[in-house]
mmCIF file of C-alpha atoms in Angstrom:
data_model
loop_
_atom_site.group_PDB
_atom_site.id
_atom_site.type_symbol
_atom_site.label_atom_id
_atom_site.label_comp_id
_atom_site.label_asym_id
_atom_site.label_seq_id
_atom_site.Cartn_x
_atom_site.Cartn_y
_atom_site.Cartn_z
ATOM 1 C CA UNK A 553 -3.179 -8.595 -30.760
ATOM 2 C CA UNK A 554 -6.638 -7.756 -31.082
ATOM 3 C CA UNK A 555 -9.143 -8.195 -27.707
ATOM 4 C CA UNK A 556 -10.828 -11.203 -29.224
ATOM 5 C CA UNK A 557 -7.859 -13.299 -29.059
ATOM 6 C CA UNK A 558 -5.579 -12.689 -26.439
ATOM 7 C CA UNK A 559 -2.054 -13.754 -26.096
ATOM 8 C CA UNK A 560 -1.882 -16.657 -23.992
ATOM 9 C CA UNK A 561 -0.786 -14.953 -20.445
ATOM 10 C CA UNK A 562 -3.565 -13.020 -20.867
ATOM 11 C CA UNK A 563 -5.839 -15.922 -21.454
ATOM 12 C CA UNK A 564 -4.202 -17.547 -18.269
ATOM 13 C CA UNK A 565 -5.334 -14.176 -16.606
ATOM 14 C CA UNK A 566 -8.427 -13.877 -17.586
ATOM 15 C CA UNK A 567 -8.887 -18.013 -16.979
ATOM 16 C CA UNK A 568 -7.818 -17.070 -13.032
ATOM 17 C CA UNK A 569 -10.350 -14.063 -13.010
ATOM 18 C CA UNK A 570 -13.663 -16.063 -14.118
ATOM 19 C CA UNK A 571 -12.750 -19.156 -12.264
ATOM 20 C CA UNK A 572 -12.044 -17.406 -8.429
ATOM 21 C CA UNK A 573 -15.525 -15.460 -9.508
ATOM 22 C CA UNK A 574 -17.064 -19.086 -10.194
ATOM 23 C CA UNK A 575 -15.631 -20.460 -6.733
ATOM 24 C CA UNK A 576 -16.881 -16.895 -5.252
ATOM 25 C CA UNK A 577 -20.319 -17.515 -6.436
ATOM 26 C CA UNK A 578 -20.618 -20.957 -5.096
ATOM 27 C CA UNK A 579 -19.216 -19.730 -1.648
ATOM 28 C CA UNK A 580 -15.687 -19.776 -1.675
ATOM 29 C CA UNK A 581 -13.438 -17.711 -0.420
ATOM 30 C CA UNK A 582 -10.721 -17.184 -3.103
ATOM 31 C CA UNK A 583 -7.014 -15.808 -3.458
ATOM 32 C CA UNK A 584 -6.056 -15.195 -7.107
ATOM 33 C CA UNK A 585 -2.807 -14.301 -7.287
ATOM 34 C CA UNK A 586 -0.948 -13.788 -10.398
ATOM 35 C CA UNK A 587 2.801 -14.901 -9.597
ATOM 36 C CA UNK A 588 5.775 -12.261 -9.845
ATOM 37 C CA UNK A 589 7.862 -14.595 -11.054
ATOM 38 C CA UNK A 590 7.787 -18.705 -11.683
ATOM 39 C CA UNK A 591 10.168 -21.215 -11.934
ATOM 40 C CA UNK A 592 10.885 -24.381 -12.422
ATOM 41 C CA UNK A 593 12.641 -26.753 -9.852
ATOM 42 C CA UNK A 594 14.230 -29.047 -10.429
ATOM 43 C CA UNK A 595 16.086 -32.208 -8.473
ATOM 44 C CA UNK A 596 19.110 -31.175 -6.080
ATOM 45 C CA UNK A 597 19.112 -27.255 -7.779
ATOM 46 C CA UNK A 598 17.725 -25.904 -4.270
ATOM 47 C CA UNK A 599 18.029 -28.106 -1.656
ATOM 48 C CA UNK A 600 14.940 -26.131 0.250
ATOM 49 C CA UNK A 601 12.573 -27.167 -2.229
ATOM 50 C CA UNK A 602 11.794 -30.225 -3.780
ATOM 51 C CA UNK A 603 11.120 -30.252 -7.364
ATOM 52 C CA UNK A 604 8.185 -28.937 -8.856
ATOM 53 C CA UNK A 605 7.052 -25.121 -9.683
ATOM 54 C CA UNK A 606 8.536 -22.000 -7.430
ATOM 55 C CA UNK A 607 5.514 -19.209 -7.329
ATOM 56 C CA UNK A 608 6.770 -15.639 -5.956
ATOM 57 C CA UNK A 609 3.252 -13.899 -5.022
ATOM 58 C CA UNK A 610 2.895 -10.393 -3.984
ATOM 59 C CA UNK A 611 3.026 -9.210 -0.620
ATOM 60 C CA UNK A 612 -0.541 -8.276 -0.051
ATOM 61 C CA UNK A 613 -0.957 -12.036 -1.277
ATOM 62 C CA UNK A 614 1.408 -13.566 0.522
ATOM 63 C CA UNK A 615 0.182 -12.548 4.107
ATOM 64 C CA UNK A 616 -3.862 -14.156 3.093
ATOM 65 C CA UNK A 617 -1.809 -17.013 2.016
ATOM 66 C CA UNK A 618 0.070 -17.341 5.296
ATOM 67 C CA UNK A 619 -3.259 -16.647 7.198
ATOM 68 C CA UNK A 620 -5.272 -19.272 4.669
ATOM 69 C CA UNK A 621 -2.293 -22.017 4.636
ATOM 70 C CA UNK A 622 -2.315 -25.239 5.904
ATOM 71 C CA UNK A 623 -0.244 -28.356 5.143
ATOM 72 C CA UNK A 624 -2.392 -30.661 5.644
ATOM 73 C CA UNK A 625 -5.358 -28.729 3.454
ATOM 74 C CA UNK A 626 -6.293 -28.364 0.190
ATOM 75 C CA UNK A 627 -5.961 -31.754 -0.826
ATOM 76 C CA UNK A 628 -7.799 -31.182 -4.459
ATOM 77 C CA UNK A 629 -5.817 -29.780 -7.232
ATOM 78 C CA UNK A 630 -7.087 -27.957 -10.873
ATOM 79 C CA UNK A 631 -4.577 -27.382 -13.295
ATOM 80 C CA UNK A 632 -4.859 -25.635 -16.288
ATOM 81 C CA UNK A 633 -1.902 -24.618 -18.996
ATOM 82 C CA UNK A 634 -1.679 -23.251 -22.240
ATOM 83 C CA UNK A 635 1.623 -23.061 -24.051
ATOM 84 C CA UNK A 636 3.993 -21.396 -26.870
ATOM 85 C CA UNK A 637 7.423 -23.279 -28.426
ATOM 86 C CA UNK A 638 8.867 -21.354 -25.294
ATOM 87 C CA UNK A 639 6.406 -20.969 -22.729
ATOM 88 C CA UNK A 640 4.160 -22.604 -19.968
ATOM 89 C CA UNK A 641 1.661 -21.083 -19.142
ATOM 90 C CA UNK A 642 -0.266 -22.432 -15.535
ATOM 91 C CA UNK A 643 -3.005 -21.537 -13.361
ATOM 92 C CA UNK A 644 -3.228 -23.742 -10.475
ATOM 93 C CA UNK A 645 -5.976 -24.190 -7.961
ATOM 94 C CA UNK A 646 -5.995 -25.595 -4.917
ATOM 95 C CA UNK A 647 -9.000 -26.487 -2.937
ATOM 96 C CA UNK A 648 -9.146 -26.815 0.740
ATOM 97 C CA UNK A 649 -13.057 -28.382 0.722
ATOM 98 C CA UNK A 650 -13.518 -27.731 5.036
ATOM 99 C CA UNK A 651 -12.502 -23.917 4.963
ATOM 100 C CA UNK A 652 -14.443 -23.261 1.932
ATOM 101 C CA UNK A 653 -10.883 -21.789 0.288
ATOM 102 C CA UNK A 654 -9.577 -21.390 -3.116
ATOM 103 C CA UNK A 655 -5.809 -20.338 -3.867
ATOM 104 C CA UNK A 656 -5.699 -19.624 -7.409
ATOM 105 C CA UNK A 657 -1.861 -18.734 -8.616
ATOM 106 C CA UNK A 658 -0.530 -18.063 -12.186
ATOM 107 C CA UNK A 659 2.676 -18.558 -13.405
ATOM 108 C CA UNK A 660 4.659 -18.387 -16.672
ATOM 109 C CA UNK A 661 7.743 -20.541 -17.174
ATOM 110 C CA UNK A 662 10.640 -21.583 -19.142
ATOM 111 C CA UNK A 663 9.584 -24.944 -21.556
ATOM 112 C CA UNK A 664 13.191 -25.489 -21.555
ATOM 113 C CA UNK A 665 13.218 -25.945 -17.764
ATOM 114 C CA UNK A 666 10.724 -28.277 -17.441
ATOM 115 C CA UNK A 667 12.560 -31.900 -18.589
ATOM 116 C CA UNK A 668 14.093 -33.144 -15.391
ATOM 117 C CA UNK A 669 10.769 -31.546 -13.428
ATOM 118 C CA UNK A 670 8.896 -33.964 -15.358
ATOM 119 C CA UNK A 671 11.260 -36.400 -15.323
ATOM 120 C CA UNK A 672 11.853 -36.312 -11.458
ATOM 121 C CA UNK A 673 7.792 -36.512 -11.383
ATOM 122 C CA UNK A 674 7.369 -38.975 -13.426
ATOM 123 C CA UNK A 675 9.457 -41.406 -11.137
ATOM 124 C CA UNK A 676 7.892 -40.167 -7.976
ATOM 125 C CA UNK A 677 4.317 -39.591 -9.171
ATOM 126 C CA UNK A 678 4.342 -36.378 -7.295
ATOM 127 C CA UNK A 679 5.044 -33.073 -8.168
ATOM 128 C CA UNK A 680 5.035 -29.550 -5.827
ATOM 129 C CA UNK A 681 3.846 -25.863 -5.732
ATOM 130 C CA UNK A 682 6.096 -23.664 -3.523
ATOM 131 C CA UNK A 683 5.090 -20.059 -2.695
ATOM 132 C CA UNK A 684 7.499 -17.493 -1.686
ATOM 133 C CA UNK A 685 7.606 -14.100 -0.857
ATOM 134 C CA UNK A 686 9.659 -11.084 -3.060
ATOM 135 C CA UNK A 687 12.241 -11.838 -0.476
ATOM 136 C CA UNK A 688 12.522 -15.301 -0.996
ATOM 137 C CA UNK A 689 11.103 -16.635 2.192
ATOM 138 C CA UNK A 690 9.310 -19.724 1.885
ATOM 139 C CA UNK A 691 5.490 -19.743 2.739
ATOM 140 C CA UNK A 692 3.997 -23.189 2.099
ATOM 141 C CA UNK A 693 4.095 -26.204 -0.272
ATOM 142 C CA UNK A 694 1.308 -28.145 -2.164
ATOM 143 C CA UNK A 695 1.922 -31.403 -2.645
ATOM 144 C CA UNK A 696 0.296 -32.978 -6.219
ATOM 145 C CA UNK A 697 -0.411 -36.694 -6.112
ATOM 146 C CA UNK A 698 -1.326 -36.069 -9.506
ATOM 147 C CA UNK A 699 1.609 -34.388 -11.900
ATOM 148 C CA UNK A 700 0.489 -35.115 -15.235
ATOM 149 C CA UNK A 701 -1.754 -31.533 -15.867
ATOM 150 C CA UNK A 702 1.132 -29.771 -14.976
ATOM 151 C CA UNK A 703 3.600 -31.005 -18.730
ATOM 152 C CA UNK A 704 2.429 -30.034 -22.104
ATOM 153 C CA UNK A 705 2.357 -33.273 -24.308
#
């Protein structure tokens, strides 16, 4: 594909890039982490997580995002997707407005795993970002008062 019009993981890339350089410039610190591998989840499939989207960052990510976590923070969500017959495309910021932090994660999943994610948030009005690490352990949860952004129409 030519430079000019990028394929739309790139896009989502490139979307991550300019925004954590936005939040930079206005005095943010930012993590931008482009997710190993994402996944849907959804009800009663892992009993650890509720259901919502599964990000696995990179270990060099993953310990600022231990250090930078708090459950009770970022409060404000951003969401923005693009998306193919067969793909989702996200990049998902959280905002935690007192520490002046930004965690900016990408992620590319399945469309055909997202029907009982939406459907689950639909009847909650909630949805959830997990991180994890390569190894599976579980770093922190967002939760999204909010889940509409997250489904294509």
């Amino acid at each position: 594909m030519p430079d000019d019009d990028p394929d739309p993981w790139t896009r989502t890339l490139r979307e991550m890039k300019a925004l954590s350089a936005e939040l930079s410039e206005d005095g943010w610190d930012t993590l931008a982490s482009p997710a190993g591998d994402t996944a849907a989840i959804p009800p009663d499939d892992d009993r650890r997580l509720d259901p919502g989207f599964a990000h696995v960052v990179p270990d060099d990510d993953a310990d600022t995002f231990v250090e930078w976590f708090d459950p009770d923070g970022f409060e404000r969500t951003r969401v923005f997707r693009a998306a193919t017959p067969d793909r989702l495309f996200l990049l998902t910021v959280m905002l935690d407005e007192p520490s002046a932090r930004a965690i900016l994660i990408t992620g590319a999943i399945d469309r055909s795993s997202l029907p009982p994610v939406r459907a689950t948030a639909e009847e909650t009005g909630v949805t959830r970002s997990h991180v994890l690490r390569v190894d599976g352990t579980h770093l922190g949860s967002f939760r999204h008062a909010d889940p509409d952004p997250f489904f294509p129409e």
